Coordinates of C-alpha atoms and ligand atoms in Angstrom, one line a residue:
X991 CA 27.9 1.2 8.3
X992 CA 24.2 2.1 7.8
X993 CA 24.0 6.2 9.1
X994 CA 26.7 8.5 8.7
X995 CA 29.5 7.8 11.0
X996 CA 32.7 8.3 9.7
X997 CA 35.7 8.0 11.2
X998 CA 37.4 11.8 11.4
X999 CA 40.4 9.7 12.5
X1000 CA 41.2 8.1 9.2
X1001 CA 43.3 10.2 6.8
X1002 CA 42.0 8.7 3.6
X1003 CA 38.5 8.0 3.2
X1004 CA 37.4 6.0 0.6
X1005 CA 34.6 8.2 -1.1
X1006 CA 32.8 11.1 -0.1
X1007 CA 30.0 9.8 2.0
X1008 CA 32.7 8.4 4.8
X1009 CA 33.1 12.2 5.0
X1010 CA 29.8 13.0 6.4
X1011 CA 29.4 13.7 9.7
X1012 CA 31.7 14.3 12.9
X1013 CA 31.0 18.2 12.5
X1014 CA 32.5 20.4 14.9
X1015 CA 31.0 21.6 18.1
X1016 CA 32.1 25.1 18.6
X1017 CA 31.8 27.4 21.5
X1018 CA 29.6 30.8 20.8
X1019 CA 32.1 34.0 22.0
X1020 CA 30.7 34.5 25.5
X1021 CA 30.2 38.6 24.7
X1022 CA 28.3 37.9 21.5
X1023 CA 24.8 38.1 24.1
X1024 CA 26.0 40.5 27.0
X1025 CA 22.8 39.0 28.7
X1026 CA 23.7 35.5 28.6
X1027 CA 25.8 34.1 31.5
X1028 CA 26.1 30.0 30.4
X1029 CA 28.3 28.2 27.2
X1030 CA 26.3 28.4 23.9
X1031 CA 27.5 25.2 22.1
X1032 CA 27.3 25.8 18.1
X1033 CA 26.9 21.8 16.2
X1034 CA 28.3 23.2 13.1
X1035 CA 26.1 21.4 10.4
X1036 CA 27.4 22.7 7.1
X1037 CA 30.8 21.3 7.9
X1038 CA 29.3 18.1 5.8
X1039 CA 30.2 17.7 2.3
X1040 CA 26.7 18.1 1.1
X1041 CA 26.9 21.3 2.9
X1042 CA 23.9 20.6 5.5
X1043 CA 22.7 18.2 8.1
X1044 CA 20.7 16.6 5.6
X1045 CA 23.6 14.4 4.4
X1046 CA 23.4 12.1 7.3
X1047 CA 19.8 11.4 6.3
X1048 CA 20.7 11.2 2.6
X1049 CA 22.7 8.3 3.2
X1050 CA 21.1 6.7 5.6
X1051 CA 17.8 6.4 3.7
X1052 CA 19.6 5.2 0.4
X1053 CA 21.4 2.4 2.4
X1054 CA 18.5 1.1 4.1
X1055 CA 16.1 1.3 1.2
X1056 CA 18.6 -0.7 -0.8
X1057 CA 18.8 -2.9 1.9
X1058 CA 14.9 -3.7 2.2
X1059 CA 14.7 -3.5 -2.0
X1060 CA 12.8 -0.7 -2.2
X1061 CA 15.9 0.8 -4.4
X1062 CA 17.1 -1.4 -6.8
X1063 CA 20.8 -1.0 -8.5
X1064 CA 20.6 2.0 -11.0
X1065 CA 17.0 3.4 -10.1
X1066 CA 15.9 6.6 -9.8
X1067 CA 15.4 8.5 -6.2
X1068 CA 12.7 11.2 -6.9
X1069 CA 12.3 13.6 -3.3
X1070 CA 11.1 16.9 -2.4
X1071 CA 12.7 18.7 -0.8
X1072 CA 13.8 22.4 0.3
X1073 CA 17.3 22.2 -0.8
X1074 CA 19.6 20.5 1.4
X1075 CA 17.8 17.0 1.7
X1076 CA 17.9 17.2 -2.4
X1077 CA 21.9 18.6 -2.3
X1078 CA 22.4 15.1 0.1
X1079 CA 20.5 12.9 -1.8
X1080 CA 22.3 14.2 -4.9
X1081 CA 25.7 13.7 -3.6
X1082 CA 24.7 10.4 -2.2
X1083 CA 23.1 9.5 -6.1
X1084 CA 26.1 10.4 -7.6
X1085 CA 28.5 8.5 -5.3
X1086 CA 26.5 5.5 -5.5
X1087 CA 25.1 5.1 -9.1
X1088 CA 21.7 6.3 -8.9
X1089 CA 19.3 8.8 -11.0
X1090 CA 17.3 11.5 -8.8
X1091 CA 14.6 13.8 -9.8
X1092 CA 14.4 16.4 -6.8
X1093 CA 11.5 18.3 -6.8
X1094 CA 11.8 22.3 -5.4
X1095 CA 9.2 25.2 -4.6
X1096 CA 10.1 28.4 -6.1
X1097 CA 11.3 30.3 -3.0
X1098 CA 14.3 28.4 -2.4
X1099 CA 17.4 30.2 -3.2
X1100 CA 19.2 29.4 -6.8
X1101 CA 21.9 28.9 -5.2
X1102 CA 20.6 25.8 -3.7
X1103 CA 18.9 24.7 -7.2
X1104 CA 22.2 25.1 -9.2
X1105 CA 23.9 23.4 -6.8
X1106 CA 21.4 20.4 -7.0
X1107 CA 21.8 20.8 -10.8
X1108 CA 26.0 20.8 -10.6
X1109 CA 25.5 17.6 -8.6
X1110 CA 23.8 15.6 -11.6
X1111 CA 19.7 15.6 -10.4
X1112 CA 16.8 16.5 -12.6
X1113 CA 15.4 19.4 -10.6
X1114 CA 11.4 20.4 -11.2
X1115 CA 10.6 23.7 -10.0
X1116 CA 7.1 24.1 -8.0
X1117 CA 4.9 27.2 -6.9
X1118 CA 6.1 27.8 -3.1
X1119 CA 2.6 29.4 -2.2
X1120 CA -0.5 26.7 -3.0
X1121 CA -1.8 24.7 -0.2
X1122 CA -0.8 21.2 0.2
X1123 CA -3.5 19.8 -1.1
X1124 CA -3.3 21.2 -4.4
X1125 CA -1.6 19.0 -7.0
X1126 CA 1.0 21.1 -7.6
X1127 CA 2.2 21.4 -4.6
X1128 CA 6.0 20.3 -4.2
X1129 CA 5.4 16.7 -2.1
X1130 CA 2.4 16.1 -4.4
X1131 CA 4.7 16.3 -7.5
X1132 CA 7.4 14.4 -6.0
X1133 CA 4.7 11.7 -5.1
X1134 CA 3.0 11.7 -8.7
X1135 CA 6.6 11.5 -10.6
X1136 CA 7.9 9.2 -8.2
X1137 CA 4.4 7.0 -9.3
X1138 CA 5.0 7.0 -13.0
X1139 CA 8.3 6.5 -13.5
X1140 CA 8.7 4.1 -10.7
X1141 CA 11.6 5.5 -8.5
X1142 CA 12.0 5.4 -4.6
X1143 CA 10.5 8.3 -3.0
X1144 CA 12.1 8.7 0.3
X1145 CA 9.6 10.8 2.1
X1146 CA 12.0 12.4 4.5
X1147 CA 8.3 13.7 6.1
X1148 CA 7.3 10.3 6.9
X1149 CA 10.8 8.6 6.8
X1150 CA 11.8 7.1 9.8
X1151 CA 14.8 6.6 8.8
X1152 CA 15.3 10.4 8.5
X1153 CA 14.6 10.8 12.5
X1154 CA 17.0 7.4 12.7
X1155 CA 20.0 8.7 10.9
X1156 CA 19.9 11.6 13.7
X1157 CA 19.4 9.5 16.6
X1158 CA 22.3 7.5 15.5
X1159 CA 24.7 10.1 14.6
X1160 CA 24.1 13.5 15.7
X1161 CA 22.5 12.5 19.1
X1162 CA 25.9 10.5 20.0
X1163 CA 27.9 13.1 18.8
X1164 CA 26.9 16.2 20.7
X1165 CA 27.2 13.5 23.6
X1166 CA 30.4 12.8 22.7
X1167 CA 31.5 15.9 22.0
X1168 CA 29.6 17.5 25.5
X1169 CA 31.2 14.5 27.6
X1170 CA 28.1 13.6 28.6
X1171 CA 27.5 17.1 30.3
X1172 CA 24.4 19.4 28.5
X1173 CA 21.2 21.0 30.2
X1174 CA 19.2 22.1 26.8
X1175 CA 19.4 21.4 23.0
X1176 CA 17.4 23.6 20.7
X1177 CA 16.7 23.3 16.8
X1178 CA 13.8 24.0 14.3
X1179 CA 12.1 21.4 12.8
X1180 CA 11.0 20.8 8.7
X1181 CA 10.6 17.4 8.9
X1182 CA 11.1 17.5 12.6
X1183 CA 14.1 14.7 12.0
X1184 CA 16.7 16.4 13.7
X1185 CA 15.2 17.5 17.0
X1186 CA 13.0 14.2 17.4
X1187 CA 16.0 12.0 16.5
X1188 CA 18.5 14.0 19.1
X1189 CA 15.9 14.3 21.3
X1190 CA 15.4 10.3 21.3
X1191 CA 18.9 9.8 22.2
X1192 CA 19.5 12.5 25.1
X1193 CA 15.9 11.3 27.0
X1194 CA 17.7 7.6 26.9
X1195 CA 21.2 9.0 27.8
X1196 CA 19.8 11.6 30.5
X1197 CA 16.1 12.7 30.5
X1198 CA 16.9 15.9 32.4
X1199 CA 18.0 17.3 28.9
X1200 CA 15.7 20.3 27.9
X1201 CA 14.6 19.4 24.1
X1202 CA 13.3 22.9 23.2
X1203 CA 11.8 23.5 19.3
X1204 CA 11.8 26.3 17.1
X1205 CA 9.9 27.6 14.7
X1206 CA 9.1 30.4 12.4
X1207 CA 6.2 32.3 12.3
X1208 CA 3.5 30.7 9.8
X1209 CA 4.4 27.3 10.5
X1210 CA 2.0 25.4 12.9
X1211 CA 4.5 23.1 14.3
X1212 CA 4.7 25.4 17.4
X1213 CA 0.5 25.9 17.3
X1214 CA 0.1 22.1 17.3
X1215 CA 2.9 21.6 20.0
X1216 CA 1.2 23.8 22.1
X1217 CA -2.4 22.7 21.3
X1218 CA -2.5 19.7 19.5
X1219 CA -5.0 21.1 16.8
X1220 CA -4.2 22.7 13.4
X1221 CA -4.0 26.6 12.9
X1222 CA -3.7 28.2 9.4
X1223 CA -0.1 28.1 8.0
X1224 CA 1.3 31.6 7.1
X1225 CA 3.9 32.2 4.6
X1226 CA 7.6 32.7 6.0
X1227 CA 11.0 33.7 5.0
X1228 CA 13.2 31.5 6.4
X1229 CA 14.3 28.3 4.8
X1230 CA 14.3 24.6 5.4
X1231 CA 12.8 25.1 9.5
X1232 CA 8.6 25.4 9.7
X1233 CA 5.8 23.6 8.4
X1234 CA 2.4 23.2 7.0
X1235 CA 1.2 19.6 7.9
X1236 CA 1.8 17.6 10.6
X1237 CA 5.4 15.8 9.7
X1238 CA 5.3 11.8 10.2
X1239 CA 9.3 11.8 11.3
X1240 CA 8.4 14.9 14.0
X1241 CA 7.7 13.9 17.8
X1242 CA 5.7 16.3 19.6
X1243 CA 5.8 14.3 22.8
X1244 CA 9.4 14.5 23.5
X1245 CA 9.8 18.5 23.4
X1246 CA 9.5 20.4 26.0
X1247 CA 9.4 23.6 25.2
X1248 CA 8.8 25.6 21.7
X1249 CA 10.1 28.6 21.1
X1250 CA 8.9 31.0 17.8
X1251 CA 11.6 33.1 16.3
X1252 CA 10.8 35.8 14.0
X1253 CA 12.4 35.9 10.1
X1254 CA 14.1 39.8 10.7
X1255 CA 15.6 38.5 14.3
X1256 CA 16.6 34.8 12.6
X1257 CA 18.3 36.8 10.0
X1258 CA 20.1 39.6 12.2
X1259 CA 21.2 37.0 14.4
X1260 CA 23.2 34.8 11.6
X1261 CA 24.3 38.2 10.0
X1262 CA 25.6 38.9 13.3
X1263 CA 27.1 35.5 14.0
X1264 CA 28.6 35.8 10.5
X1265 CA 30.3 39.2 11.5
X1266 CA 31.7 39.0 14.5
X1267 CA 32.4 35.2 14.8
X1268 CA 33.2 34.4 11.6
X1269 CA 30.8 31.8 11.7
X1270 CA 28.9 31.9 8.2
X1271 CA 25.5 30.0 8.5
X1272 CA 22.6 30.0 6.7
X1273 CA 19.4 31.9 7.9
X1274 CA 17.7 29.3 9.9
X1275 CA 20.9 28.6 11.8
X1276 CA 20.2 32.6 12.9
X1277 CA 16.6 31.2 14.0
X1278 CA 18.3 27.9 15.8
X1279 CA 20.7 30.7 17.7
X1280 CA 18.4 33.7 18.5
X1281 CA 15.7 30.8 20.0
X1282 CA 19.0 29.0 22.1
X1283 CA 19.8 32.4 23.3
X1284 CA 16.5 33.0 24.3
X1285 CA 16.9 29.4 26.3
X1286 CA 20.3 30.6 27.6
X1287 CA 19.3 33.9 28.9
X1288 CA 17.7 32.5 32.0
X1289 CA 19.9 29.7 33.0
X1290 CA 23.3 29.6 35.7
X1291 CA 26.5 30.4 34.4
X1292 CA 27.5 26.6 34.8
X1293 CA 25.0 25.5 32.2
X1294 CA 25.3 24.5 28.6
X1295 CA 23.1 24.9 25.6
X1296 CA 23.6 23.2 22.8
X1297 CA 22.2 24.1 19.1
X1298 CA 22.3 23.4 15.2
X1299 CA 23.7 25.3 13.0
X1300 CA 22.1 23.2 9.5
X1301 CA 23.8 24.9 6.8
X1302 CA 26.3 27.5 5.7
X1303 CA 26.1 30.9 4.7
X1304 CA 26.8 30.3 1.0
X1305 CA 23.6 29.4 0.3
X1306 CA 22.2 32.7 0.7
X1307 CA 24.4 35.4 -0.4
X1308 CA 21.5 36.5 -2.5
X1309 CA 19.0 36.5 0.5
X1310 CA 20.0 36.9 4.3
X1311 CA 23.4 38.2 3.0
X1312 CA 21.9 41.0 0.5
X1313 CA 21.7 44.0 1.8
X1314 CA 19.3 44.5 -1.2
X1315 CA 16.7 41.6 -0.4
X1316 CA 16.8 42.8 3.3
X1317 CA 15.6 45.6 2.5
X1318 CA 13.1 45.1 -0.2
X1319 CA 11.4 42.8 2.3
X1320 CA 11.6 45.0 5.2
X1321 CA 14.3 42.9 7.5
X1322 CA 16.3 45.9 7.6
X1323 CA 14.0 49.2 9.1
X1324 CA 12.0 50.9 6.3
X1325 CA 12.8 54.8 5.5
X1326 CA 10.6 57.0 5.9
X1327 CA 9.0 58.4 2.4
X1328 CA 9.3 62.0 3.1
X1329 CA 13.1 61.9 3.7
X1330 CA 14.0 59.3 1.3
X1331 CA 16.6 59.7 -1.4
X1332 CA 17.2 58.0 -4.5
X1333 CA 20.3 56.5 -3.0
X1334 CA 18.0 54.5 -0.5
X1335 CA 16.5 52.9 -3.3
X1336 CA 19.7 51.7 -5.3
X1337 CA 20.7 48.3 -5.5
X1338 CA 24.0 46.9 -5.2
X1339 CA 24.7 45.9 -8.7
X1340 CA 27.2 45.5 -11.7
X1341 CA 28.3 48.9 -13.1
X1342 CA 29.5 49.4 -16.6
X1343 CA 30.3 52.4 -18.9
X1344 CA 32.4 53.0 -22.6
X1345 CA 34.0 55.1 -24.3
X1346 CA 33.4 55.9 -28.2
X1347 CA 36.4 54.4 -29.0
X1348 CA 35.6 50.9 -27.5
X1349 CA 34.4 48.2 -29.7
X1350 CA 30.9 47.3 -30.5
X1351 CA 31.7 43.8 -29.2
X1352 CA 33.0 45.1 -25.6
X1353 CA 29.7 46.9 -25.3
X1354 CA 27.6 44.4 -26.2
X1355 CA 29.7 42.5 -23.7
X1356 CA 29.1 44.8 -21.2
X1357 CA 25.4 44.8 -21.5
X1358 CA 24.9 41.2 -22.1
X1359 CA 27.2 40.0 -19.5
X1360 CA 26.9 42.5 -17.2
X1361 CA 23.0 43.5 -17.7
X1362 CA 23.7 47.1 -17.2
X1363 CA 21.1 48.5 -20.0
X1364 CA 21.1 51.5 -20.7
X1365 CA 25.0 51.4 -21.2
X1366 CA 26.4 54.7 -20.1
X1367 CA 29.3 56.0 -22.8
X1368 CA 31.7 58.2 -21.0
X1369 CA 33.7 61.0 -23.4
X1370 CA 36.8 62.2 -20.9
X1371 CA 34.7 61.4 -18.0
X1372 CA 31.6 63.3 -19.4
X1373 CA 28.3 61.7 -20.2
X1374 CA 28.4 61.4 -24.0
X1375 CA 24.9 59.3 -24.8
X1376 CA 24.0 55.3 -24.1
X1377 CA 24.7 52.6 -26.2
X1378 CA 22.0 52.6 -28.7
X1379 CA 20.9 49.1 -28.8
X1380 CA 18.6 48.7 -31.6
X1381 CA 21.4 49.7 -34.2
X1382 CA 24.0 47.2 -32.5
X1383 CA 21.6 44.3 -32.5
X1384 CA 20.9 45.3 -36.9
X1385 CA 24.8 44.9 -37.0
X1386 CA 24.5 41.5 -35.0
X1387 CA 21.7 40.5 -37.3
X1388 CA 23.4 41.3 -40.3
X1389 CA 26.4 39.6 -39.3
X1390 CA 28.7 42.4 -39.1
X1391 CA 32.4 41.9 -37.4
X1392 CA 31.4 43.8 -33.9
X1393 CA 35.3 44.1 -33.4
X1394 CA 35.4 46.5 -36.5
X1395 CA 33.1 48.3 -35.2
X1396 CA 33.2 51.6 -32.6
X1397 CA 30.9 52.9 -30.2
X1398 CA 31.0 56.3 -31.8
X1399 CA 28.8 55.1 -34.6
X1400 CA 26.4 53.8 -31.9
X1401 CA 25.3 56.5 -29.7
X1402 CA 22.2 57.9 -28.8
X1403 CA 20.4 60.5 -26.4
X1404 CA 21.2 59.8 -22.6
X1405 CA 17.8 59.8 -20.2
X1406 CA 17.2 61.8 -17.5
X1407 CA 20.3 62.3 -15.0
X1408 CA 19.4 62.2 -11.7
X1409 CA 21.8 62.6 -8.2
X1410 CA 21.5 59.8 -5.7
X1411 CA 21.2 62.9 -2.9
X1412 CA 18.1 63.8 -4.7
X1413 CA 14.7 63.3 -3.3
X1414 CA 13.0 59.6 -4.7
X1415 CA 9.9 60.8 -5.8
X1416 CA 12.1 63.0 -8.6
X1417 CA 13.2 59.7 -10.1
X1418 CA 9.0 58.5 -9.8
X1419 CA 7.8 61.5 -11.9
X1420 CA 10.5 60.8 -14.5
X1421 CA 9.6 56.6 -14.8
X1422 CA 5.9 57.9 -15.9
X1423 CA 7.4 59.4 -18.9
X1424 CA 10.3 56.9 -19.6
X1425 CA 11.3 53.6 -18.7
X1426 CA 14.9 54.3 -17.3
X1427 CA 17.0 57.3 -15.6
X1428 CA 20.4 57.5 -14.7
X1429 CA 21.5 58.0 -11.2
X1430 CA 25.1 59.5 -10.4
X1431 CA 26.3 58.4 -7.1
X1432 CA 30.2 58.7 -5.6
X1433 CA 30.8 55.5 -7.5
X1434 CA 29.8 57.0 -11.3
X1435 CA 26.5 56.5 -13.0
X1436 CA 24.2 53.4 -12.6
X1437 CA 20.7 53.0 -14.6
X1438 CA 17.5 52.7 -12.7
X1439 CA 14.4 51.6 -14.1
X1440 CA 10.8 51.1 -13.1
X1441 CA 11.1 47.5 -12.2
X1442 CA 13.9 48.8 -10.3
X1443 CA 11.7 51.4 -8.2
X1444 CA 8.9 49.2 -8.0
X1445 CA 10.5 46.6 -6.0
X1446 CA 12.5 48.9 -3.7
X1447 CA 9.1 50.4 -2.3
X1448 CA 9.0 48.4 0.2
X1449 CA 12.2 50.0 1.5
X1450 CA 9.8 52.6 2.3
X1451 CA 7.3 53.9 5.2
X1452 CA 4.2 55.7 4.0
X1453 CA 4.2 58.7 6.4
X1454 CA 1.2 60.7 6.4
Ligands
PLP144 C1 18.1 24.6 6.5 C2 17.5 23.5 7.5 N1 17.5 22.3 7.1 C3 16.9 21.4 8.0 C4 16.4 21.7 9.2 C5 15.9 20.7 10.1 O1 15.4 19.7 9.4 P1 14.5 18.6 9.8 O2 13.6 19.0 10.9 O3 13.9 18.2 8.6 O4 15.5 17.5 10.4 C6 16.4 22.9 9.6 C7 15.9 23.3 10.9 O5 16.1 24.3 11.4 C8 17.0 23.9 8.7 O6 17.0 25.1 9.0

């Protein structure tokens, strides 16, 4: 067995890369799009160990680079990648015995890294934002690391393999699963593996199949479809779909139609899907949906689109998920300035307070665990002071037995108290005098600071 194609029939498999593969097909709710008349197939892609589509080319690159010798027995895999291909190829290390450095730009969510980290790689961290022809950029790194310490560099942009592992496995599968009956598929493309490999197979199994791309906004996959020249690449939100260069594994030829889905619709539509399907996808699978719907919109009620869904939700409960980040970058709609309130401008966050008779160590806990600074302490529900954090870290200095010690002893002047009802621009002419306030909402009292205001402005619209 060279791809991923395991047998969902056998109870037992023997490790965890027999596991990968056979996802689900599951039908979208028909009143999810009031406007679409025809069955909305969902390939449910983060049903695979790794957690993403990305598995299938994880393993099937390994195997047939240890087959041709390009990876010898205990060498090192180094890739870039935006996540998911580094979370396969991890896995894939692990189970097989292999070291992997997997090389990440800086917008990808930590989630992602830690998981790639939990999984045994070396991860290198790159800037998201240089062009890719500056050195640092992340598939120059891999390239260069890859070069000096003599590992396999898989090149899922270039790989054929990585368009092979889909034309052998998911291609079949969605055939499988469709009984040979489906009238469009529609996915994004990174390295354009997925849609050019699936394509492949449903043009040789029935070339009336509608292969129809997606893309964000920023990418020039859609530009170069379209017009075969280059356009400038913009920056984009969503993760793991779009790209900057013309990808080796990506066939332009075989789609049909291209289809660009902006970030704030990509990321209501898996929000959505999340909500009222249950269905909990990452933010590109949003993209993959809002673009199929788009396809689905105009065809009969006996037609069938199919699309990918290439990872979960999980990934991204600090991004799509977070009300917060939606908000600081404008997916959700801005307030307007004049009627804002301090409560528009709160985050969702950890919320602590003591009492004078706590410990010393339970508020240092508090504050170091919890990062609530200033530490409100609470006397019979009243505001009594904050934690004053210069004397507790003397006593921590010095050694002192923080369980001996009480709050009481530790107290110093509150900041400014201000109500979450009360206009924002109260809490802006307080932050030029001092670093913090304190906002009372229903919930009690949370501290807000100016790094705190400065990256909620977004939230709002400048009205003249
Ligand atoms: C998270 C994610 N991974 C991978 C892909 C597709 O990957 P590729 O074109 O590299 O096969 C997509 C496409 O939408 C994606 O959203």
């Amino acid at each position: 067995m060279t791809a991923a194609s395991a047998n969902k029939d056998t109870l037992i498999h023997d490790n965890i890369l027999d596991a990968v593969g056979n996802t689900p097909l599951v039908r979208l709710p028909a009143d999810f799009d009031p406007e679409v008349q025809c069955e909305v197939l969902l390939k449910l892609e983060f049903g695979n160990p790794g957690g993403s589509l990305k598995d299938r080319i994880a393993i099937h690159m390994i195997r047939t680079a240890v087959e041709r010798g390009d990876l010898i027995p205990g060498g090192r895999i180094v890739e870039c990648s935006s996540g998911n291909t580094g979370a396969g190829l991890a896995m894939a290390a692990s189970a097989l015995g292999f070291d992997i450095t997997v090389v990440i730009p800086d917008k990808m969510s930590q989630e992602k890294i830690s998981a790639i980290e939990a999984l045994g790689a070396d991860v290198v961290i790159t800037p998201a934002n240089v062009d890719i022809d500056d050195p640092r950029h992340y598939t120059k790194v891999a390239g260069q690391i890859a070069k000096e310490c003599g590992g396999w560099w898989p090149d899922q942009y270039h790989n054929t393999d990585n368009t092979d592992a889909h034309y052998r496995t998911t291609g079949p599968e969605i055939w499988k699963q469709c009984e040979g009956r489906l009238d469009a598929f529609v996915a994004g493309a990174g390295t354009g593996g997925t849609l050019t490999g699936v394509a492949q197979y449903m043009k040789e199994v029935d070339p009336s199949v509608q292969i129809v791309g997606v893309d964000p906004p920023g990418s020039i996959l859609a530009h170069w479809w379209k017009h075969r020249e280059m356009c400038e690449s913009g920056p984009y939100a969503v993760e793991g779909a779009g790209e900057e260069e013309v990808p080796g594994a990506w066939d332009p030829d075989i789609i049909d139609d291209y289809f660009v889905i902006e970030d704030a619709l990509s990321f209501h539509t898996a929000r959505k899907l999340a909500s009222e399907t249950g269905i909990f996808a990452g933010g590109s699978s949003g993209m993959n949906l809002a673009a199929a719907l788009k396809v689905a919109r105009k065809l009969p009620a006996s037609a069938r689109v199919v699309t990918i869904l290439p990872d979960g939700g999980r990934a991204y409960l600090s991004k799509v998920y977070s009300k917060d980040w939606m908000r600081d970058r404008r997916f959700l709609p801005p307030v307007s300035q004049n009627g804002a309130t301090l409560q528009d401008l709160l985050r969702n966050r950890e919320r602590a307070a003591v009492s004078p008779e706590d410990t010393l160590a339970w508020a240092v806990h508090q504050t170091g665990e919890r990062g609530v600074r200033p530490l409100p302490v609470l006397q019979n529900g009243e505001l009594a002071g904050v934690l004053d954090e210069d004397a507790a870290i003397a006593c921590m200095v010095q050694g002192e037995d923080l369980d001996q010690l009480r709050v009481a002893d530790f107290i110093q002047p509150a900041p400014t108290v201000l109500e979450a009802t009360s206009p924002w621009s109260e809490a802006l002419s307080q932050l030029q005098e001092s670093e913090c306030v304190l906002v009372r909402d229903g919930k009690g009292l949370v501290p807000f600071s100016r790094r705190d205001l400065i990256r909620a402005l977004p939230r709002l619209k400048h009205e003249a």
